[in-house]
PDB file of C-alpha atoms in Angstrom:
ATOM      1  CA  MET A  77     218.969 156.474 -57.994  1.00 48.00           C
ATOM      2  CA  SER A  78     220.511 153.448 -59.697  1.00 59.00           C
ATOM      3  CA  SER A  79     221.226 150.323 -57.674  1.00 66.00           C
ATOM      4  CA  THR A  80     224.692 149.897 -56.171  1.00 68.00           C
ATOM      5  CA  VAL A  81     224.171 146.303 -55.035  1.00 70.00           C
ATOM      6  CA  GLY A  82     227.318 144.260 -55.617  1.00 74.00           C
ATOM      7  CA  GLN A  83     229.341 147.289 -56.669  1.00 83.00           C
ATOM      8  CA  VAL A  84     232.185 149.199 -55.097  1.00 88.00           C
ATOM      9  CA  ILE A  85     230.756 152.383 -53.554  1.00 90.00           C
ATOM     10  CA  ARG A  86     232.641 155.666 -53.376  1.00 90.00           C
ATOM     11  CA  CYS A  87     231.641 157.774 -50.395  1.00 91.00           C
ATOM     12  CA  LYS A  88     232.951 160.120 -47.733  1.00 91.00           C
ATOM     13  CA  ALA A  89     234.424 158.820 -44.487  1.00 93.00           C
ATOM     14  CA  ALA A  90     236.258 160.356 -41.537  1.00 93.00           C
ATOM     15  CA  VAL A  91     239.661 158.653 -41.570  1.00 94.00           C
ATOM     16  CA  ALA A  92     242.011 158.476 -38.586  1.00 93.00           C
ATOM     17  CA  TRP A  93     245.463 158.490 -40.152  1.00 93.00           C
ATOM     18  CA  GLU A  94     247.285 158.509 -36.811  1.00 89.00           C
ATOM     19  CA  ALA A  95     246.652 158.794 -33.089  1.00 87.00           C
ATOM     20  CA  GLY A  96     246.069 162.218 -31.572  1.00 86.00           C
ATOM     21  CA  LYS A  97     245.311 163.939 -34.883  1.00 92.00           C
ATOM     22  CA  PRO A  98     241.955 165.275 -36.147  1.00 93.00           C
ATOM     23  CA  LEU A  99     239.926 162.998 -38.383  1.00 94.00           C
ATOM     24  CA  VAL A 100     240.143 163.786 -42.093  1.00 94.00           C
ATOM     25  CA  ILE A 101     237.114 163.617 -44.394  1.00 93.00           C
ATOM     26  CA  GLU A 102     238.263 161.511 -47.354  1.00 93.00           C
ATOM     27  CA  GLU A 103     236.634 159.843 -50.322  1.00 93.00           C
ATOM     28  CA  VAL A 104     236.965 156.089 -49.813  1.00 93.00           C
ATOM     29  CA  GLU A 105     236.005 153.009 -51.745  1.00 91.00           C
ATOM     30  CA  VAL A 106     233.781 150.501 -49.951  1.00 92.00           C
ATOM     31  CA  ALA A 107     233.771 146.949 -51.312  1.00 89.00           C
ATOM     32  CA  PRO A 108     230.416 145.103 -51.318  1.00 86.00           C
ATOM     33  CA  PRO A 109     229.591 142.755 -48.425  1.00 84.00           C
ATOM     34  CA  GLN A 110     230.863 139.187 -48.665  1.00 80.00           C
ATOM     35  CA  LYS A 111     229.540 135.919 -47.245  1.00 72.00           C
ATOM     36  CA  MET A 112     228.143 136.375 -43.722  1.00 60.00           C
ATOM     37  CA  GLU A 113     229.582 139.426 -43.075  1.00 58.00           C
ATOM     38  CA  GLY A 114     243.239 137.875 -38.811  1.00 35.00           C
ATOM     39  CA  GLN A 115     245.758 140.344 -39.128  1.00 36.00           C
ATOM     40  CA  ASN A 116     246.266 143.239 -36.694  1.00 41.00           C
ATOM     41  CA  ALA A 117     246.086 146.816 -37.940  1.00 45.00           C
ATOM     42  CA  VAL A 118     245.879 150.150 -36.167  1.00 65.00           C
ATOM     43  CA  PHE A 119     246.110 153.026 -38.681  1.00 79.00           C
ATOM     44  CA  PRO A 120     244.797 154.299 -40.972  1.00 91.00           C
ATOM     45  CA  ARG A 121     241.292 153.316 -39.952  1.00 91.00           C
ATOM     46  CA  ILE A 122     237.712 154.549 -39.900  1.00 93.00           C
ATOM     47  CA  LEU A 123     236.448 154.942 -36.336  1.00 92.00           C
ATOM     48  CA  GLY A 124     232.893 155.111 -34.980  1.00 92.00           C
ATOM     49  CA  HIS A 125     230.867 152.558 -33.009  1.00 90.00           C
ATOM     50  CA  GLU A 126     227.418 154.134 -32.530  1.00 88.00           C
ATOM     51  CA  ALA A 127     225.048 154.658 -35.446  1.00 90.00           C
ATOM     52  CA  ALA A 128     221.732 153.932 -37.067  1.00 90.00           C
ATOM     53  CA  GLY A 129     221.250 153.356 -40.766  1.00 90.00           C
ATOM     54  CA  ILE A 130     219.491 151.664 -43.654  1.00 92.00           C
ATOM     55  CA  VAL A 131     220.658 148.454 -45.362  1.00 93.00           C
ATOM     56  CA  GLU A 132     221.975 149.125 -48.872  1.00 92.00           C
ATOM     57  CA  SER A 133     222.811 145.519 -49.778  1.00 92.00           C
ATOM     58  CA  VAL A 134     223.576 142.150 -48.188  1.00 91.00           C
ATOM     59  CA  GLY A 135     226.106 139.434 -48.869  1.00 90.00           C
ATOM     60  CA  GLU A 136     225.672 135.766 -49.686  1.00 88.00           C
ATOM     61  CA  GLY A 137     223.905 133.753 -46.983  1.00 88.00           C
ATOM     62  CA  VAL A 138     222.237 136.722 -45.273  1.00 90.00           C
ATOM     63  CA  THR A 139     218.537 135.986 -44.803  1.00 90.00           C
ATOM     64  CA  GLU A 140     217.612 138.106 -41.762  1.00 90.00           C
ATOM     65  CA  LEU A 141     218.111 141.434 -43.517  1.00 91.00           C
ATOM     66  CA  ALA A 142     217.093 142.975 -46.822  1.00 92.00           C
ATOM     67  CA  PRO A 143     217.848 146.277 -48.562  1.00 92.00           C
ATOM     68  CA  GLY A 144     215.779 149.044 -47.005  1.00 92.00           C
ATOM     69  CA  ASP A 145     215.721 147.579 -43.479  1.00 93.00           C
ATOM     70  CA  HIS A 146     216.445 150.009 -40.635  1.00 93.00           C
ATOM     71  CA  VAL A 147     219.305 148.756 -38.475  1.00 92.00           C
ATOM     72  CA  LEU A 148     221.731 149.523 -35.670  1.00 91.00           C
ATOM     73  CA  PRO A 149     225.349 148.424 -36.221  1.00 91.00           C
ATOM     74  CA  VAL A 150     226.772 147.372 -32.847  1.00 90.00           C
ATOM     75  CA  PHE A 151     230.358 146.952 -31.690  1.00 88.00           C
ATOM     76  CA  THR A 152     229.725 143.580 -30.065  1.00 87.00           C
ATOM     77  CA  GLY A 153     227.912 140.835 -31.897  1.00 89.00           C
ATOM     78  CA  GLU A 154     225.656 137.860 -31.407  1.00 92.00           C
ATOM     79  CA  CYS A 155     226.392 134.789 -33.523  1.00 91.00           C
ATOM     80  CA  LYS A 156     223.604 132.855 -31.726  1.00 93.00           C
ATOM     81  CA  ASP A 157     225.662 129.646 -31.856  1.00 94.00           C
ATOM     82  CA  CYS A 158     228.436 129.910 -29.238  1.00 94.00           C
ATOM     83  CA  ALA A 159     228.131 129.054 -25.541  1.00 95.00           C
ATOM     84  CA  HIS A 160     227.853 132.729 -24.582  1.00 94.00           C
ATOM     85  CA  CYS A 161     225.054 133.427 -27.046  1.00 94.00           C
ATOM     86  CA  LYS A 162     223.125 130.351 -25.910  1.00 94.00           C
ATOM     87  CA  SER A 163     223.493 131.332 -22.257  1.00 94.00           C
ATOM     88  CA  GLU A 164     220.871 133.546 -20.620  1.00 90.00           C
ATOM     89  CA  GLU A 165     223.608 134.967 -18.385  1.00 89.00           C
ATOM     90  CA  SER A 166     226.015 136.364 -20.975  1.00 91.00           C
ATOM     91  CA  ASN A 167     226.236 138.550 -24.060  1.00 90.00           C
ATOM     92  CA  MET A 168     229.982 138.038 -24.589  1.00 91.00           C
ATOM     93  CA  CYS A 169     229.817 136.345 -27.996  1.00 92.00           C
ATOM     94  CA  SER A 170     232.910 134.196 -28.587  1.00 91.00           C
ATOM     95  CA  LEU A 171     233.013 134.939 -32.330  1.00 90.00           C
ATOM     96  CA  LEU A 172     232.020 138.600 -32.448  1.00 88.00           C
ATOM     97  CA  ARG A 173     233.150 139.990 -29.091  1.00 84.00           C
ATOM     98  CA  ILE A 174     234.562 143.515 -29.357  1.00 80.00           C
ATOM     99  CA  ASN A 175     238.161 143.519 -30.613  1.00 76.00           C
ATOM    100  CA  THR A 176     239.895 146.887 -30.992  1.00 72.00           C
ATOM    101  CA  ASP A 177     242.935 145.325 -32.686  1.00 73.00           C
ATOM    102  CA  ARG A 178     241.128 143.515 -35.485  1.00 81.00           C
ATOM    103  CA  GLY A 179     240.928 145.902 -38.420  1.00 87.00           C
ATOM    104  CA  VAL A 180     239.558 143.466 -40.976  1.00 89.00           C
ATOM    105  CA  MET A 181     236.472 141.379 -41.666  1.00 89.00           C
ATOM    106  CA  ILE A 182     236.288 137.946 -40.042  1.00 87.00           C
ATOM    107  CA  ASN A 183     235.176 136.204 -43.227  1.00 84.00           C
ATOM    108  CA  ASP A 184     238.334 136.708 -45.292  1.00 87.00           C
ATOM    109  CA  GLY A 185     240.739 138.810 -43.217  1.00 88.00           C
ATOM    110  CA  GLN A 186     240.433 141.759 -45.597  1.00 90.00           C
ATOM    111  CA  SER A 187     239.285 145.346 -45.203  1.00 92.00           C
ATOM    112  CA  ARG A 188     236.325 146.603 -47.229  1.00 92.00           C
ATOM    113  CA  PHE A 189     237.658 150.191 -47.216  1.00 93.00           C
ATOM    114  CA  SER A 190     240.422 151.590 -49.393  1.00 94.00           C
ATOM    115  CA  ILE A 191     241.849 154.815 -50.795  1.00 94.00           C
ATOM    116  CA  ASN A 192     243.660 154.530 -54.119  1.00 92.00           C
ATOM    117  CA  GLY A 193     244.054 150.803 -53.541  1.00 91.00           C
ATOM    118  CA  LYS A 194     245.524 151.207 -50.046  1.00 92.00           C
ATOM    119  CA  PRO A 195     243.488 149.490 -47.304  1.00 92.00           C
ATOM    120  CA  ILE A 196     241.813 151.621 -44.640  1.00 92.00           C
ATOM    121  CA  TYR A 197     241.101 149.438 -41.628  1.00 92.00           C
ATOM    122  CA  HIS A 198     237.870 148.806 -39.733  1.00 93.00           C
ATOM    123  CA  PHE A 199     237.214 149.687 -36.086  1.00 91.00           C
ATOM    124  CA  VAL A 200     235.428 147.323 -33.634  1.00 89.00           C
ATOM    125  CA  GLY A 201     233.526 145.780 -36.530  1.00 88.00           C
ATOM    126  CA  THR A 202     231.452 148.885 -37.269  1.00 91.00           C
ATOM    127  CA  SER A 203     233.402 151.911 -38.632  1.00 93.00           C
ATOM    128  CA  THR A 204     230.342 154.144 -38.558  1.00 93.00           C
ATOM    129  CA  PHE A 205     232.190 157.388 -39.363  1.00 93.00           C
ATOM    130  CA  SER A 206     231.476 156.650 -43.007  1.00 93.00           C
ATOM    131  CA  GLU A 207     228.492 157.249 -45.270  1.00 92.00           C
ATOM    132  CA  TYR A 208     228.599 153.512 -46.040  1.00 92.00           C
ATOM    133  CA  THR A 209     230.066 150.690 -43.973  1.00 93.00           C
ATOM    134  CA  VAL A 210     230.183 146.893 -44.093  1.00 93.00           C
ATOM    135  CA  VAL A 211     229.286 144.965 -40.931  1.00 92.00           C
ATOM    136  CA  HIS A 212     229.059 141.269 -40.041  1.00 92.00           C
ATOM    137  CA  ILE A 213     225.430 140.124 -39.904  1.00 91.00           C
ATOM    138  CA  GLY A 214     225.906 139.210 -36.241  1.00 91.00           C
ATOM    139  CA  CYS A 215     226.705 142.843 -35.411  1.00 90.00           C
ATOM    140  CA  VAL A 216     223.504 144.301 -36.844  1.00 91.00           C
ATOM    141  CA  ALA A 217     220.209 144.707 -34.984  1.00 90.00           C
ATOM    142  CA  LYS A 218     217.105 145.148 -37.135  1.00 90.00           C
ATOM    143  CA  ILE A 219     214.757 147.743 -35.643  1.00 89.00           C
ATOM    144  CA  ASN A 220     211.309 149.235 -36.117  1.00 84.00           C
ATOM    145  CA  PRO A 221     211.366 151.197 -39.416  1.00 85.00           C
ATOM    146  CA  LEU A 222     209.290 153.950 -37.782  1.00 80.00           C
ATOM    147  CA  ALA A 223     211.968 154.644 -35.162  1.00 79.00           C
ATOM    148  CA  PRO A 224     213.803 157.950 -35.807  1.00 73.00           C
ATOM    149  CA  LEU A 225     217.353 157.052 -36.781  1.00 69.00           C
ATOM    150  CA  ASP A 226     218.866 160.060 -35.001  1.00 60.00           C
ATOM    151  CA  LYS A 227     217.745 158.696 -31.612  1.00 50.00           C
ATOM    152  CA  ALA A 228     217.568 154.930 -32.020  1.00 46.00           C
ATOM    153  CA  ALA A 229     221.226 154.390 -31.111  1.00 42.00           C
ATOM    154  CA  GLU A 230     220.779 155.801 -27.605  1.00 37.00           C
ATOM    155  CA  GLY A 231     219.321 154.130 -24.545  1.00 32.00           C
ATOM    156  CA  ALA A 232     219.053 154.766 -20.826  1.00 27.00           C
ATOM    157  CA  ARG A 233     216.973 153.859 -17.852  1.00 35.00           C
ATOM    158  CA  ILE A 234     216.852 155.261 -14.344  1.00 46.00           C
ATOM    159  CA  ALA A 235     215.369 152.932 -11.755  1.00 55.00           C
ATOM    160  CA  GLY A 236     213.550 154.625  -8.892  1.00 58.00           C
ATOM    161  CA  ALA A 237     215.814 155.696  -6.018  1.00 72.00           C
ATOM    162  CA  SER A 238     215.301 158.119  -3.138  1.00 77.00           C
ATOM    163  CA  ARG A 239     218.722 159.723  -3.620  1.00 85.00           C
ATOM    164  CA  ILE A 240     220.835 159.827  -6.761  1.00 88.00           C
ATOM    165  CA  ILE A 241     224.275 161.371  -6.221  1.00 92.00           C
ATOM    166  CA  GLY A 242     226.208 162.495  -9.278  1.00 91.00           C
ATOM    167  CA  VAL A 243     230.007 162.728  -9.153  1.00 93.00           C
ATOM    168  CA  ASP A 244     231.896 164.785 -11.732  1.00 91.00           C
ATOM    169  CA  LEU A 245     234.915 167.075 -11.939  1.00 90.00           C
ATOM    170  CA  ASN A 246     232.925 169.424 -14.192  1.00 88.00           C
ATOM    171  CA  ALA A 247     230.608 171.514 -11.993  1.00 87.00           C
ATOM    172  CA  SER A 248     228.541 172.642 -14.986  1.00 84.00           C
ATOM    173  CA  ARG A 249     227.317 169.078 -15.392  1.00 83.00           C
ATOM    174  CA  PHE A 250     225.080 169.348 -12.315  1.00 86.00           C
ATOM    175  CA  GLU A 251     222.382 171.316 -14.101  1.00 85.00           C
ATOM    176  CA  GLN A 252     222.413 168.778 -16.924  1.00 81.00           C
ATOM    177  CA  ALA A 253     222.374 165.912 -14.424  1.00 82.00           C
ATOM    178  CA  LYS A 254     219.180 167.186 -12.814  1.00 84.00           C
ATOM    179  CA  LYS A 255     217.308 166.327 -16.016  1.00 80.00           C
ATOM    180  CA  PHE A 256     218.242 162.692 -15.446  1.00 78.00           C
ATOM    181  CA  GLY A 257     217.031 162.549 -11.864  1.00 81.00           C
ATOM    182  CA  VAL A 258     220.265 163.380 -10.018  1.00 86.00           C
ATOM    183  CA  THR A 259     219.311 164.901  -6.663  1.00 88.00           C
ATOM    184  CA  GLU A 260     222.760 165.759  -5.287  1.00 91.00           C
ATOM    185  CA  PHE A 261     226.129 166.521  -6.834  1.00 92.00           C
ATOM    186  CA  VAL A 262     229.676 165.997  -5.562  1.00 94.00           C
ATOM    187  CA  ASN A 263     232.755 167.507  -7.173  1.00 94.00           C
ATOM    188  CA  PRO A 264     235.871 165.714  -5.849  1.00 94.00           C
ATOM    189  CA  LYS A 265     237.894 168.907  -6.371  1.00 94.00           C
ATOM    190  CA  ASP A 266     235.896 170.573  -3.587  1.00 95.00           C
ATOM    191  CA  TYR A 267     237.231 168.197  -0.912  1.00 96.00           C
ATOM    192  CA  SER A 268     240.603 167.390   0.639  1.00 96.00           C
ATOM    193  CA  LYS A 269     239.626 163.760   1.308  1.00 96.00           C
ATOM    194  CA  PRO A 270     238.851 160.892  -1.116  1.00 95.00           C
ATOM    195  CA  VAL A 271     235.397 161.201  -2.641  1.00 96.00           C
ATOM    196  CA  GLN A 272     234.413 157.743  -1.365  1.00 96.00           C
ATOM    197  CA  GLU A 273     234.855 159.028   2.191  1.00 96.00           C
ATOM    198  CA  VAL A 274     232.744 162.088   1.399  1.00 96.00           C
ATOM    199  CA  ILE A 275     229.922 159.940   0.053  1.00 96.00           C
ATOM    200  CA  ALA A 276     230.124 157.515   2.985  1.00 96.00           C
ATOM    201  CA  GLU A 277     229.654 160.443   5.370  1.00 96.00           C
ATOM    202  CA  MET A 278     226.736 161.791   3.324  1.00 96.00           C
ATOM    203  CA  THR A 279     224.929 158.444   3.323  1.00 95.00           C
ATOM    204  CA  ASP A 280     225.623 156.982   6.765  1.00 94.00           C
ATOM    205  CA  GLY A 281     228.097 154.372   5.583  1.00 95.00           C
ATOM    206  CA  GLY A 282     227.771 154.274   1.820  1.00 95.00           C
ATOM    207  CA  VAL A 283     225.340 154.014  -1.071  1.00 95.00           C
ATOM    208  CA  ASP A 284     223.341 150.933  -1.999  1.00 95.00           C
ATOM    209  CA  ARG A 285     224.425 150.974  -5.641  1.00 94.00           C
ATOM    210  CA  SER A 286     227.053 152.832  -7.631  1.00 94.00           C
ATOM    211  CA  VAL A 287     227.718 152.960 -11.366  1.00 92.00           C
ATOM    212  CA  GLU A 288     231.042 154.148 -12.785  1.00 94.00           C
ATOM    213  CA  CYS A 289     230.983 155.288 -16.418  1.00 90.00           C
ATOM    214  CA  THR A 290     234.236 157.167 -17.101  1.00 90.00           C
ATOM    215  CA  GLY A 291     236.737 154.317 -17.208  1.00 92.00           C
ATOM    216  CA  HIS A 292     239.189 156.315 -15.056  1.00 95.00           C
ATOM    217  CA  ILE A 293     240.787 153.848 -12.669  1.00 96.00           C
ATOM    218  CA  ASP A 294     240.630 156.172  -9.638  1.00 96.00           C
ATOM    219  CA  ALA A 295     236.922 156.752 -10.257  1.00 95.00           C
ATOM    220  CA  MET A 296     236.400 152.994 -10.504  1.00 96.00           C
ATOM    221  CA  ILE A 297     238.056 152.419  -7.143  1.00 97.00           C
ATOM    222  CA  SER A 298     236.047 155.249  -5.572  1.00 96.00           C
ATOM    223  CA  ALA A 299     232.807 153.834  -6.976  1.00 96.00           C
ATOM    224  CA  PHE A 300     233.522 150.491  -5.324  1.00 97.00           C
ATOM    225  CA  GLU A 301     234.730 151.842  -2.007  1.00 97.00           C
ATOM    226  CA  CYS A 302     231.735 154.183  -1.613  1.00 96.00           C
ATOM    227  CA  VAL A 303     229.128 151.383  -1.498  1.00 96.00           C
ATOM    228  CA  HIS A 304     227.752 150.238   1.862  1.00 97.00           C
ATOM    229  CA  ASP A 305     229.205 147.126   3.459  1.00 96.00           C
ATOM    230  CA  GLY A 306     226.849 144.172   3.736  1.00 96.00           C
ATOM    231  CA  TRP A 307     224.809 144.872   0.605  1.00 96.00           C
ATOM    232  CA  GLY A 308     226.418 147.546  -1.568  1.00 96.00           C
ATOM    233  CA  VAL A 309     227.012 146.771  -5.242  1.00 96.00           C
ATOM    234  CA  ALA A 310     229.338 148.706  -7.573  1.00 96.00           C
ATOM    235  CA  VAL A 311     228.960 148.277 -11.330  1.00 94.00           C
ATOM    236  CA  LEU A 312     231.800 149.242 -13.673  1.00 95.00           C
ATOM    237  CA  VAL A 313     230.727 150.446 -17.115  1.00 91.00           C
ATOM    238  CA  GLY A 314     233.595 152.633 -18.345  1.00 90.00           C
ATOM    239  CA  VAL A 315     236.567 151.099 -20.168  1.00 89.00           C
ATOM    240  CA  PRO A 316     239.940 151.752 -18.461  1.00 92.00           C
ATOM    241  CA  HIS A 317     243.375 152.191 -19.993  1.00 90.00           C
ATOM    242  CA  ILE A 318     244.844 148.834 -20.982  1.00 88.00           C
ATOM    243  CA  GLU A 319     247.626 149.145 -18.372  1.00 92.00           C
ATOM    244  CA  ALA A 320     245.391 150.346 -15.518  1.00 94.00           C
ATOM    245  CA  VAL A 321     245.334 148.207 -12.356  1.00 96.00           C
ATOM    246  CA  PHE A 322     242.391 148.103  -9.931  1.00 96.00           C
ATOM    247  CA  LYS A 323     243.648 148.157  -6.334  1.00 96.00           C
ATOM    248  CA  THR A 324     241.554 147.941  -3.172  1.00 96.00           C
ATOM    249  CA  HIS A 325     241.969 146.311   0.224  1.00 97.00           C
ATOM    250  CA  PRO A 326     240.603 142.724   0.340  1.00 96.00           C
ATOM    251  CA  MET A 327     238.527 143.631   3.410  1.00 96.00           C
ATOM    252  CA  ASN A 328     236.318 145.749   1.162  1.00 95.00           C
ATOM    253  CA  LEU A 329     235.233 142.484  -0.456  1.00 96.00           C
ATOM    254  CA  LEU A 330     235.202 140.397   2.705  1.00 96.00           C
ATOM    255  CA  ASN A 331     232.833 142.946   4.251  1.00 96.00           C
ATOM    256  CA  GLU A 332     230.291 141.865   1.656  1.00 96.00           C
ATOM    257  CA  ARG A 333     230.590 144.609  -0.891  1.00 97.00           C
ATOM    258  CA  THR A 334     230.045 143.386  -4.447  1.00 97.00           C
ATOM    259  CA  LEU A 335     232.060 144.524  -7.464  1.00 97.00           C
ATOM    260  CA  LYS A 336     230.854 143.625 -10.930  1.00 95.00           C
ATOM    261  CA  GLY A 337     231.129 144.802 -14.495  1.00 93.00           C
ATOM    262  CA  THR A 338     228.705 145.069 -17.354  1.00 89.00           C
ATOM    263  CA  PHE A 339     229.314 145.004 -21.070  1.00 87.00           C
ATOM    264  CA  PHE A 340     226.829 146.644 -23.425  1.00 86.00           C
ATOM    265  CA  GLY A 341     224.296 146.613 -20.602  1.00 84.00           C
ATOM    266  CA  ASN A 342     224.271 142.790 -20.747  1.00 87.00           C
ATOM    267  CA  TYR A 343     222.094 143.101 -23.858  1.00 88.00           C
ATOM    268  CA  LYS A 344     222.347 140.556 -26.639  1.00 90.00           C
ATOM    269  CA  PRO A 345     222.344 142.983 -29.574  1.00 87.00           C
ATOM    270  CA  ARG A 346     220.275 141.115 -32.146  1.00 90.00           C
ATOM    271  CA  SER A 347     217.835 139.634 -29.625  1.00 91.00           C
ATOM    272  CA  ASP A 348     217.393 142.504 -27.152  1.00 90.00           C
ATOM    273  CA  ILE A 349     218.066 145.850 -28.847  1.00 88.00           C
ATOM    274  CA  PRO A 350     214.856 145.872 -30.940  1.00 90.00           C
ATOM    275  CA  SER A 351     212.839 145.747 -27.705  1.00 90.00           C
ATOM    276  CA  VAL A 352     214.790 148.731 -26.331  1.00 86.00           C
ATOM    277  CA  VAL A 353     213.856 150.706 -29.441  1.00 89.00           C
ATOM    278  CA  GLU A 354     210.225 149.739 -28.891  1.00 90.00           C
ATOM    279  CA  LYS A 355     210.440 151.175 -25.368  1.00 86.00           C
ATOM    280  CA  TYR A 356     211.395 154.484 -26.930  1.00 85.00           C
ATOM    281  CA  MET A 357     208.581 154.244 -29.459  1.00 89.00           C
ATOM    282  CA  ASN A 358     206.177 153.611 -26.563  1.00 88.00           C
ATOM    283  CA  LYS A 359     207.545 156.695 -24.740  1.00 86.00           C
ATOM    284  CA  GLU A 360     209.018 154.586 -21.931  1.00 82.00           C
ATOM    285  CA  LEU A 361     212.467 156.053 -22.611  1.00 80.00           C
ATOM    286  CA  GLU A 362     213.214 159.772 -22.901  1.00 79.00           C
ATOM    287  CA  LEU A 363     216.182 160.117 -25.224  1.00 81.00           C
ATOM    288  CA  GLU A 364     215.891 163.697 -26.439  1.00 84.00           C
ATOM    289  CA  LYS A 365     217.405 165.074 -23.227  1.00 82.00           C
ATOM    290  CA  PHE A 366     220.654 163.215 -23.958  1.00 84.00           C
ATOM    291  CA  ILE A 367     221.163 165.074 -27.238  1.00 89.00           C
ATOM    292  CA  THR A 368     222.916 168.422 -26.814  1.00 89.00           C
ATOM    293  CA  HIS A 369     224.195 169.033 -30.349  1.00 93.00           C
ATOM    294  CA  THR A 370     223.485 168.022 -33.948  1.00 94.00           C
ATOM    295  CA  LEU A 371     226.278 168.561 -36.462  1.00 94.00           C
ATOM    296  CA  PRO A 372     226.896 167.734 -40.136  1.00 94.00           C
ATOM    297  CA  PHE A 373     229.423 165.020 -40.961  1.00 93.00           C
ATOM    298  CA  ALA A 374     231.944 167.632 -42.140  1.00 93.00           C
ATOM    299  CA  GLN A 375     232.133 169.010 -38.573  1.00 95.00           C
ATOM    300  CA  ILE A 376     232.799 165.675 -36.865  1.00 94.00           C
ATOM    301  CA  ASN A 377     235.978 166.989 -35.213  1.00 95.00           C
ATOM    302  CA  LYS A 378     233.927 169.737 -33.550  1.00 96.00           C
ATOM    303  CA  ALA A 379     231.875 167.007 -31.876  1.00 93.00           C
ATOM    304  CA  PHE A 380     235.048 165.636 -30.281  1.00 92.00           C
ATOM    305  CA  ASP A 381     236.027 169.137 -29.154  1.00 94.00           C
ATOM    306  CA  LEU A 382     232.638 169.590 -27.465  1.00 92.00           C
ATOM    307  CA  MET A 383     233.054 166.250 -25.700  1.00 88.00           C
ATOM    308  CA  LEU A 384     236.576 167.035 -24.474  1.00 87.00           C
ATOM    309  CA  LYS A 385     235.438 170.444 -23.189  1.00 86.00           C
ATOM    310  CA  GLY A 386     232.606 168.813 -21.257  1.00 83.00           C
ATOM    311  CA  GLU A 387     230.013 170.799 -23.217  1.00 85.00           C
ATOM    312  CA  GLY A 388     228.262 167.906 -24.916  1.00 84.00           C
ATOM    313  CA  LEU A 389     226.469 164.779 -23.742  1.00 85.00           C
ATOM    314  CA  ARG A 390     225.450 163.157 -27.002  1.00 87.00           C
ATOM    315  CA  CYS A 391     226.152 164.748 -30.363  1.00 92.00           C
ATOM    316  CA  ILE A 392     224.262 163.506 -33.418  1.00 92.00           C
ATOM    317  CA  ILE A 393     226.308 163.449 -36.634  1.00 92.00           C
ATOM    318  CA  THR A 394     224.155 163.647 -39.759  1.00 92.00           C
ATOM    319  CA  MET A 395     225.274 162.517 -43.202  1.00 85.00           C
ATOM    320  CA  GLU A 396     224.750 165.290 -45.735  1.00 71.00           C
ATOM    321  CA  ASN A 397     223.135 163.048 -48.333  1.00 59.00           C
TER     322      ASN A 397
END
């Protein structure tokens, strides 16, 4: 195969032309990376924020990566120069923090994708629903080349606990949840009272720790109000609607419950993600049980259908070539 370094690449991508419509597989043109890889744009754009791939080429000034390297594009970056990146307490990079409105590259304010000369905008700096994408160097984590690319973009850890209570509106999820160590299951639809009250009764006052992953504001409030006073900690992981408002009585805080959030697991992507991949390579992480389906790129909309029906946990999309 002849080299494509420095050239415009034609490839297939799943383009979102408008909200609420299926993605459309289109042939797009991808401009080569510029130095150190704004206006606002929403549609059309190429979505996708989880992937693993191989470097095809690099732009001017890039010394950490070379063609052939195995990498993970990530939706939040690490410039290594700002106050957040230099802090051991934060991974909220000032330059490359996730931005759903920015549809262009930081370097020159332009998109690298186009169809017939019309720009197709980027999504959270990654746009991984494309056979080729262009990503800022700060949003790429170089990983072990022996790591299988279909699993390297996943990660999870369950710390030892005597009871792990899963909460979901989909009862069929309980059997799946058992594989991850869940010992009990609560479906809020089975009760006439708030689920936080149900859990408090089950646990003699509340759980020690809770983690909320859906981003639904009611679930977030329940996750906080179900932790035990005095020492309980609730961690919010899911991303809520932009207009959602978190409401709880101040006494829930004054009674020494702790509410906190986490972004990307508090990992610095370039510094920390390679070590997570090594944990998988050393069999410290079991990722296969997360994967319920593997589909070709042409069936990407089916993957969304499976997710919306509650039938899939993680679906791997493979590029045909």
